[in-house]
Amino acid sequence: MLTPNLSYANLKESYLFHHIAGKTEAYLCAHPDAHLFRMGIGDVSLPLAPAVIQALHRAVDDQGEKDSFHGYMPECGAPFLREAIAAFYLKRNVQLAADEVFVSSGASDELGDLLDLFDRKNRALIMEPAYPAYVDANIMAGREILHLPSGPDNHFLPLPEDSLQADLIYICSPNNPTGAAYNRDQLSRWVQWANERGAVILFDAAYEAFIEEDLPHSIFEIPGARTCAIEICSLSKTAGFTGTRLGYTVIPKDLERSGLSLNAMWVRNRTTKTNGISYILQRGGAAVFTEEGQRQIHENIRIYKENARVLMTTLDEAGIRYWGGRNAPYIWMECPDGQSSWAFFDRLLNEIQVIGTPGEGFGSCGEGFFRFSTFGDPGDTREAAARLLQLLKQSH
Ligand code: PLP
């Protein structure tokens, strides 16, 4: 009889957003006319940039003409897009060959699929609070996980220690959910640590476009990273592609383990397990990296950043400690009066109709904290902030 992957039995019920949706639905059943201020899920609210839409339309037309029609695309990505992404990195003084860039259908897909490159016996180090998919993908793969908690003491930016034993290290900077971002010095310490041990860093740069301070956008800005890191990027939050789906992954040719090139292994993987990403989407993605596309996506990012500013001002006024907001589209606040994160969630929903995300859902060290997404509607965010300020003032 077939044996399924028994590791799935070790997964905890994926309850965070499900539970939030259940509570929200129950509230709406009881208050059908209520308007909810949704600042929970990290999904964008602004449409794709005009330059992207034009490129998508043109690409659709290309597919209708014999001379410009494209069949199967190269599995690792269209050269025009791989080259555009390499040129984008060069502007930050990161030199990449186009064939070190792999086009993907999003960061989540890649974060799961990339685990194919590593033996199950490797141990994964996950800094928490963390994007829940890191943990679940490794449980599904039957891999041992070392949970590295963080908190206010280290500003939610844990640093390596000699005693840590791990082979695969997840770094998400700027971080979901805390919004914390590593500086060059701190990332250099992780790079050195990984190189010394032959470990590999999976660097999730999904939020790099939100950095406004002088902080690294890419792990490859750090000397030594080419021999120990893979970078996973996404156009989801950068350019509003959450429902359109496009991302990219960088695997340097210098990255080798046991005499095998991880870049060559990934080429082998993609050419076996995929038939490439849609031509139309890749044309839309390439438009993001044009001058016009960059200007337009940063106009949207500026609107999300204004939402962040409104919320940060509110929390400053209320005297609440928080992290993030400056270099990330998330604000991670301490719940007032030592409240649990779910109790605070219930309070916000019932008293001011604001929805956020309880920190406990990102790992046990997230208990006592709460995440706001800044991707919502600006009018809603302003009203939610005003209500939040009133509620927080009552708390004190
Ligand atoms: N990585 C992090 C840290 C995220 O927060 C998200 C989405 O919220 C993703 C990856 C997934 O991005 P994508 O939409 O490209 O799958």
Coordinates of C-alpha atoms and ligand atoms in Angstrom, one line a residue:
M1 CA 0.0 0.0 0.0
L2 CA 1.2 3.5 -0.8
T3 CA 2.7 5.5 2.1
P4 CA 2.0 9.2 1.9
N5 CA 4.5 11.8 3.1
L6 CA 4.0 11.2 6.8
S7 CA 5.7 14.5 7.6
Y8 CA 2.4 16.2 6.8
A9 CA 1.0 14.7 10.0
N10 CA 3.5 16.9 11.9
L11 CA 2.0 20.2 10.5
K12 CA 0.0 22.3 12.9
E13 CA -3.3 23.4 11.6
S14 CA -2.7 26.5 9.4
Y15 CA -5.0 28.6 11.5
L16 CA -3.7 32.2 11.5
F17 CA -5.5 33.7 8.5
H18 CA -8.3 31.1 8.7
H19 CA -9.0 32.0 12.3
I20 CA -8.9 35.7 11.5
A21 CA -11.4 35.1 8.6
G22 CA -13.6 33.1 10.9
K23 CA -13.7 35.8 13.6
T24 CA -14.3 38.5 11.0
E25 CA -17.1 36.6 9.4
A26 CA -18.8 36.0 12.7
Y27 CA -18.6 39.8 13.5
L28 CA -20.1 40.7 10.1
C29 CA -22.9 38.2 10.6
A30 CA -23.8 39.9 13.9
H31 CA -23.2 43.4 12.4
P32 CA -24.1 43.2 8.7
D33 CA -23.8 46.9 8.1
A34 CA -20.4 47.3 9.7
H35 CA -17.5 48.7 7.7
L36 CA -14.3 46.9 8.7
F37 CA -10.8 48.5 8.4
R38 CA -8.7 45.7 7.1
M39 CA -5.1 46.0 7.9
G40 CA -4.4 42.3 8.5
I41 CA -3.4 40.5 5.4
G42 CA -0.3 41.6 3.5
D43 CA -2.0 42.0 0.2
V44 CA -1.8 45.1 -2.0
S45 CA -4.7 47.4 -2.7
L46 CA -3.4 49.5 -5.6
P47 CA -3.5 48.3 -9.2
L48 CA -0.6 47.4 -11.5
A49 CA 1.4 50.3 -12.9
P50 CA 0.3 51.7 -16.3
A51 CA 3.6 50.7 -17.9
V52 CA 3.0 47.1 -16.8
I53 CA -0.5 47.1 -18.1
Q54 CA 0.7 48.4 -21.5
A55 CA 3.4 45.8 -21.7
L56 CA 0.8 43.0 -20.8
H57 CA -1.6 44.3 -23.6
R58 CA 1.2 44.4 -26.1
A59 CA 2.3 40.9 -25.2
V60 CA -1.2 39.6 -25.6
D61 CA -1.3 41.1 -29.1
D62 CA 2.1 39.4 -29.8
Q63 CA 0.5 36.1 -29.1
G64 CA -2.1 36.7 -31.7
E65 CA 0.4 37.2 -34.6
K66 CA 2.4 34.4 -36.2
D67 CA 5.6 36.5 -36.4
S68 CA 5.6 37.5 -32.7
F69 CA 3.9 34.5 -31.2
H70 CA 5.8 32.6 -28.4
G71 CA 5.3 28.9 -27.6
Y72 CA 7.1 27.4 -24.6
M73 CA 9.4 29.9 -22.9
P74 CA 12.9 29.0 -21.6
E75 CA 12.4 27.2 -18.3
C76 CA 14.7 29.4 -16.3
G77 CA 13.3 32.7 -17.7
A78 CA 13.2 34.8 -20.8
P79 CA 16.6 36.3 -21.6
F80 CA 15.0 39.8 -21.9
L81 CA 13.8 39.6 -18.3
R82 CA 16.9 37.9 -16.8
E83 CA 19.0 40.6 -18.4
A84 CA 16.7 43.4 -17.2
I85 CA 17.0 42.0 -13.6
A86 CA 20.8 41.7 -13.8
A87 CA 20.9 45.3 -15.0
F88 CA 18.7 46.3 -12.1
Y89 CA 21.2 44.7 -9.7
L90 CA 24.1 46.4 -11.4
K91 CA 22.6 49.8 -10.5
R92 CA 23.3 48.7 -6.9
N93 CA 26.8 47.6 -7.8
V94 CA 25.9 44.0 -7.6
Q95 CA 27.3 42.2 -10.7
L96 CA 25.2 39.2 -11.8
A97 CA 25.3 37.1 -15.0
A98 CA 21.9 36.9 -16.5
D99 CA 21.9 33.1 -16.1
E100 CA 22.3 33.6 -12.3
V101 CA 18.8 35.0 -12.3
F102 CA 15.8 32.6 -12.5
V103 CA 12.4 33.9 -13.3
S104 CA 9.7 32.4 -11.0
S105 CA 6.0 32.6 -10.5
G106 CA 6.5 34.0 -7.0
A107 CA 8.5 33.8 -3.9
S108 CA 6.2 31.3 -2.1
D109 CA 6.5 28.9 -4.9
E110 CA 10.3 29.2 -4.9
L111 CA 10.6 29.0 -1.1
G112 CA 8.9 25.6 -1.3
D113 CA 10.5 24.3 -4.5
L114 CA 14.1 25.3 -3.7
L115 CA 14.1 22.8 -0.8
D116 CA 14.5 20.1 -3.5
L117 CA 18.2 21.2 -3.7
F118 CA 18.9 20.2 -0.1
D119 CA 19.1 16.9 1.7
R120 CA 16.4 16.2 4.3
K121 CA 19.1 15.6 6.9
N122 CA 20.1 19.3 6.8
R123 CA 18.8 21.3 9.7
A124 CA 17.0 24.6 9.0
L125 CA 17.4 27.7 11.2
I126 CA 14.3 29.9 11.2
M127 CA 14.4 33.2 13.0
E128 CA 11.1 34.0 14.6
P129 CA 8.7 35.7 14.4
A130 CA 8.7 34.4 10.9
Y131 CA 6.6 34.1 7.7
P132 CA 4.8 30.9 8.5
A133 CA 5.6 29.2 5.1
Y134 CA 9.2 28.8 6.1
V135 CA 8.3 26.5 9.0
D136 CA 5.6 24.6 7.1
A137 CA 7.7 24.0 4.0
N138 CA 10.4 22.4 6.1
I139 CA 8.0 20.3 8.1
M140 CA 6.6 19.0 4.9
A141 CA 10.1 18.1 3.8
G142 CA 10.7 16.2 7.0
R143 CA 13.5 18.6 8.0
E144 CA 14.5 19.4 11.6
I145 CA 14.0 23.0 12.4
L146 CA 15.9 25.1 14.9
H147 CA 13.7 28.0 16.0
L148 CA 15.7 31.1 16.8
P149 CA 13.5 33.5 18.8
S150 CA 14.0 37.3 18.7
G151 CA 12.5 40.2 20.6
P152 CA 12.9 43.8 21.6
D153 CA 16.3 43.0 23.2
N154 CA 17.9 42.4 19.8
H155 CA 15.4 44.7 17.9
F156 CA 14.0 41.5 16.3
L157 CA 17.3 41.1 14.5
P158 CA 19.1 38.0 15.8
L159 CA 22.8 37.6 15.1
P160 CA 24.8 34.4 14.7
E161 CA 26.4 32.6 17.6
D162 CA 29.1 29.9 17.5
S163 CA 26.8 27.5 19.3
L164 CA 24.2 27.6 16.5
Q165 CA 24.2 24.4 14.5
A166 CA 22.3 24.7 11.2
D167 CA 22.8 24.1 7.5
L168 CA 20.0 26.2 5.9
I169 CA 19.4 29.7 7.3
Y170 CA 16.3 31.8 6.5
I171 CA 16.9 35.5 6.6
C172 CA 14.0 37.8 5.7
S173 CA 15.1 41.4 5.6
P174 CA 13.1 43.7 5.7
N175 CA 11.2 41.3 7.8
N176 CA 7.6 40.0 7.6
P177 CA 6.1 40.4 10.2
T178 CA 8.4 42.7 12.3
G179 CA 9.5 45.2 9.6
A180 CA 13.0 45.0 11.1
A181 CA 15.9 45.2 8.5
Y182 CA 19.5 44.2 8.9
N183 CA 22.3 46.6 8.2
R184 CA 25.5 45.7 6.3
D185 CA 27.5 44.9 9.4
Q186 CA 24.9 42.5 10.7
L187 CA 24.4 40.7 7.4
S188 CA 28.2 40.4 7.0
R189 CA 28.2 38.5 10.3
W190 CA 25.6 36.0 8.9
V191 CA 27.5 35.7 5.7
Q192 CA 30.8 35.0 7.5
W193 CA 29.0 32.5 9.8
A194 CA 27.5 30.6 6.8
N195 CA 30.8 30.5 4.8
E196 CA 32.7 29.2 7.8
R197 CA 30.2 26.3 8.2
G198 CA 29.3 25.6 4.6
A199 CA 25.7 26.6 5.4
V200 CA 23.5 28.2 2.8
I201 CA 21.4 31.4 3.5
L202 CA 18.0 31.6 1.8
F203 CA 17.6 35.4 1.7
D204 CA 14.0 36.5 1.3
A205 CA 14.1 40.0 -0.3
A206 CA 10.3 40.3 -0.9
Y207 CA 10.2 43.7 0.7
E208 CA 13.5 45.3 -0.5
A209 CA 11.7 48.0 -2.4
F210 CA 10.4 49.5 0.8
I211 CA 13.8 50.2 2.2
E212 CA 14.4 53.9 2.6
E213 CA 17.4 54.0 4.9
D214 CA 21.0 53.1 3.9
L215 CA 20.5 49.4 4.3
P216 CA 21.3 46.5 1.9
H217 CA 18.5 45.6 -0.5
S218 CA 20.3 42.4 -1.5
I219 CA 22.4 39.9 0.3
F220 CA 24.8 40.1 -2.7
E221 CA 25.8 43.6 -1.6
I222 CA 27.7 41.8 1.2
P223 CA 31.2 40.5 0.3
G224 CA 31.3 36.7 0.5
A225 CA 27.6 36.2 -0.2
R226 CA 28.2 34.7 -3.6
T227 CA 29.6 31.5 -2.0
C228 CA 26.8 31.0 0.6
A229 CA 23.5 32.6 -0.4
I230 CA 20.4 32.3 -2.6
E231 CA 18.2 35.3 -2.9
I232 CA 14.4 35.0 -3.4
C233 CA 12.5 38.0 -4.7
S234 CA 9.0 38.8 -5.7
L235 CA 7.2 41.5 -7.6
S236 CA 4.1 40.9 -5.4
K237 CA 4.6 43.7 -3.0
T238 CA 7.1 45.7 -5.0
A239 CA 4.8 46.1 -8.1
G240 CA 1.4 44.8 -7.1
F241 CA 1.8 41.3 -8.7
T242 CA 0.1 39.4 -5.8
G243 CA -2.7 38.2 -8.2
T244 CA -0.6 38.4 -11.4
R245 CA 2.3 36.2 -10.1
L246 CA 6.0 36.8 -10.9
G247 CA 9.2 36.6 -9.0
Y248 CA 12.9 35.8 -9.4
T249 CA 15.6 34.0 -7.7
V250 CA 19.3 34.6 -7.8
I251 CA 21.7 31.6 -7.5
P252 CA 25.3 32.6 -8.0
K253 CA 27.6 30.2 -9.9
D254 CA 30.1 30.5 -7.1
L255 CA 27.7 28.6 -4.8
E256 CA 28.9 25.0 -4.6
R257 CA 28.4 22.3 -2.0
S258 CA 30.0 18.8 -2.2
G259 CA 31.4 19.7 -5.5
L260 CA 28.0 20.5 -7.0
S261 CA 26.9 23.8 -8.4
L262 CA 23.6 24.9 -6.9
N263 CA 23.0 27.0 -10.0
A264 CA 23.4 24.0 -12.3
M265 CA 21.3 21.9 -10.0
W266 CA 18.5 24.5 -10.2
V267 CA 18.8 24.6 -14.0
R268 CA 18.3 20.9 -14.0
N269 CA 15.4 21.2 -11.6
R270 CA 13.6 23.9 -13.5
T271 CA 14.1 22.2 -16.9
T272 CA 12.6 19.0 -15.5
K273 CA 9.9 20.3 -13.3
T274 CA 8.6 23.4 -15.1
N275 CA 7.9 24.6 -18.6
G276 CA 8.7 28.2 -17.9
I277 CA 6.6 31.2 -17.0
S278 CA 4.1 32.8 -19.4
Y279 CA 5.6 35.1 -22.1
I280 CA 2.8 37.6 -21.3
L281 CA 3.7 37.8 -17.6
Q282 CA 7.4 38.1 -18.3
R283 CA 6.8 41.0 -20.6
G284 CA 4.7 42.6 -17.9
G285 CA 7.5 41.9 -15.4
A286 CA 10.1 43.4 -17.6
A287 CA 8.2 46.7 -17.7
V288 CA 8.7 47.0 -13.9
F289 CA 12.5 47.3 -14.5
T290 CA 12.2 50.2 -17.0
E291 CA 12.7 53.8 -15.9
E292 CA 9.0 54.5 -16.3
G293 CA 8.0 51.3 -14.5
Q294 CA 10.3 52.1 -11.6
R295 CA 8.9 55.6 -11.2
Q296 CA 5.3 54.3 -11.3
I297 CA 5.8 51.4 -8.8
H298 CA 7.5 53.8 -6.4
E299 CA 4.5 56.1 -6.6
N300 CA 2.4 53.3 -5.3
I301 CA 5.0 52.4 -2.6
R302 CA 4.9 56.1 -1.6
I303 CA 1.2 55.7 -0.9
Y304 CA 1.8 52.6 1.3
K305 CA 4.6 54.5 3.1
E306 CA 2.2 57.3 3.8
N307 CA -0.1 54.8 5.5
A308 CA 2.9 53.6 7.5
R309 CA 3.7 57.2 8.5
V310 CA 0.1 57.7 9.7
L311 CA 0.2 54.6 11.9
M312 CA 3.7 55.3 13.2
T313 CA 2.5 58.8 14.2
T314 CA -0.5 57.3 16.0
L315 CA 1.7 54.9 18.0
D316 CA 4.2 57.6 18.8
E317 CA 1.3 59.7 20.1
A318 CA -0.1 56.8 22.1
G319 CA 3.4 56.0 23.6
I320 CA 3.4 52.5 22.2
R321 CA 6.6 50.7 21.3
Y322 CA 6.7 49.5 17.7
W323 CA 9.2 48.3 15.1
G324 CA 9.1 48.4 11.3
G325 CA 7.2 50.9 9.1
R326 CA 10.2 52.8 8.0
N327 CA 11.8 50.2 5.7
A328 CA 8.9 47.7 5.4
P329 CA 5.2 47.7 4.8
Y330 CA 4.5 46.2 8.2
I331 CA 4.3 47.8 11.7
W332 CA 4.9 45.5 14.6
M333 CA 3.5 46.9 17.8
E334 CA 3.6 45.8 21.4
C335 CA 0.1 45.1 22.7
P336 CA -0.9 47.5 25.4
D337 CA -1.2 46.5 29.0
G338 CA 0.4 43.1 28.5
Q339 CA -2.6 41.9 26.5
S340 CA -2.3 38.7 24.5
S341 CA -2.2 39.2 20.7
W342 CA -5.5 37.4 20.2
A343 CA -7.2 39.4 23.0
F344 CA -6.0 42.6 21.4
F345 CA -7.3 41.3 18.0
D346 CA -10.7 40.8 19.5
R347 CA -10.7 44.2 21.1
L348 CA -9.8 46.0 17.9
L349 CA -12.4 44.1 16.0
N350 CA -15.2 44.5 18.5
E351 CA -14.5 48.0 19.7
I352 CA -13.2 49.9 16.6
Q353 CA -13.7 47.5 13.7
V354 CA -10.0 47.4 12.9
I355 CA -8.4 44.1 11.7
G356 CA -4.8 43.4 12.3
T357 CA -2.8 40.2 12.7
P358 CA -2.0 38.7 16.1
G359 CA 1.8 38.2 16.5
E360 CA 1.4 34.8 18.0
G361 CA 0.6 33.5 14.6
F362 CA 4.2 34.1 13.5
G363 CA 5.8 31.9 16.2
S364 CA 5.4 31.8 20.0
C365 CA 7.8 34.7 20.6
G366 CA 5.3 36.9 18.6
E367 CA 2.9 36.6 21.5
G368 CA 2.2 40.0 23.0
F369 CA 2.8 41.8 19.6
F370 CA 0.5 42.7 16.8
R371 CA 1.1 43.3 13.1
F372 CA -0.5 46.0 10.9
S373 CA -0.1 45.9 7.2
T374 CA 0.2 49.3 5.5
F375 CA -1.2 48.0 2.1
G376 CA -4.7 49.2 2.8
D377 CA -6.7 52.0 1.5
P378 CA -5.3 55.4 2.7
G379 CA -8.7 56.7 3.8
D380 CA -9.4 53.5 5.8
T381 CA -5.9 53.7 7.3
R382 CA -6.4 57.2 8.5
E383 CA -9.8 56.4 10.0
A384 CA -8.4 53.2 11.6
A385 CA -5.5 55.2 13.0
A386 CA -7.8 57.8 14.6
R387 CA -9.9 55.0 16.2
L388 CA -6.8 53.2 17.3
L389 CA -5.5 56.3 19.0
Q390 CA -8.7 56.8 21.0
L391 CA -8.7 53.1 22.0
L392 CA -5.0 53.2 23.1
K393 CA -5.5 56.4 25.0
Q394 CA -8.3 54.7 26.9
S395 CA -6.0 51.8 27.7
H396 CA -3.6 54.0 29.6
Ligands
PLP1 N1 8.1 36.0 1.5 C1 7.6 36.8 2.4 C2 8.4 37.2 3.6 C3 6.2 37.2 2.3 O1 5.7 38.0 3.2 C4 5.5 36.8 1.2 C5 4.1 37.2 1.0 O2 3.4 37.7 1.8 C6 6.1 36.0 0.2 C7 7.4 35.6 0.4 C8 5.3 35.5 -0.9 O3 5.4 36.3 -2.0 P1 4.8 35.8 -3.4 O4 3.5 36.5 -3.5 O5 5.8 36.2 -4.4 O6 4.6 34.3 -3.4

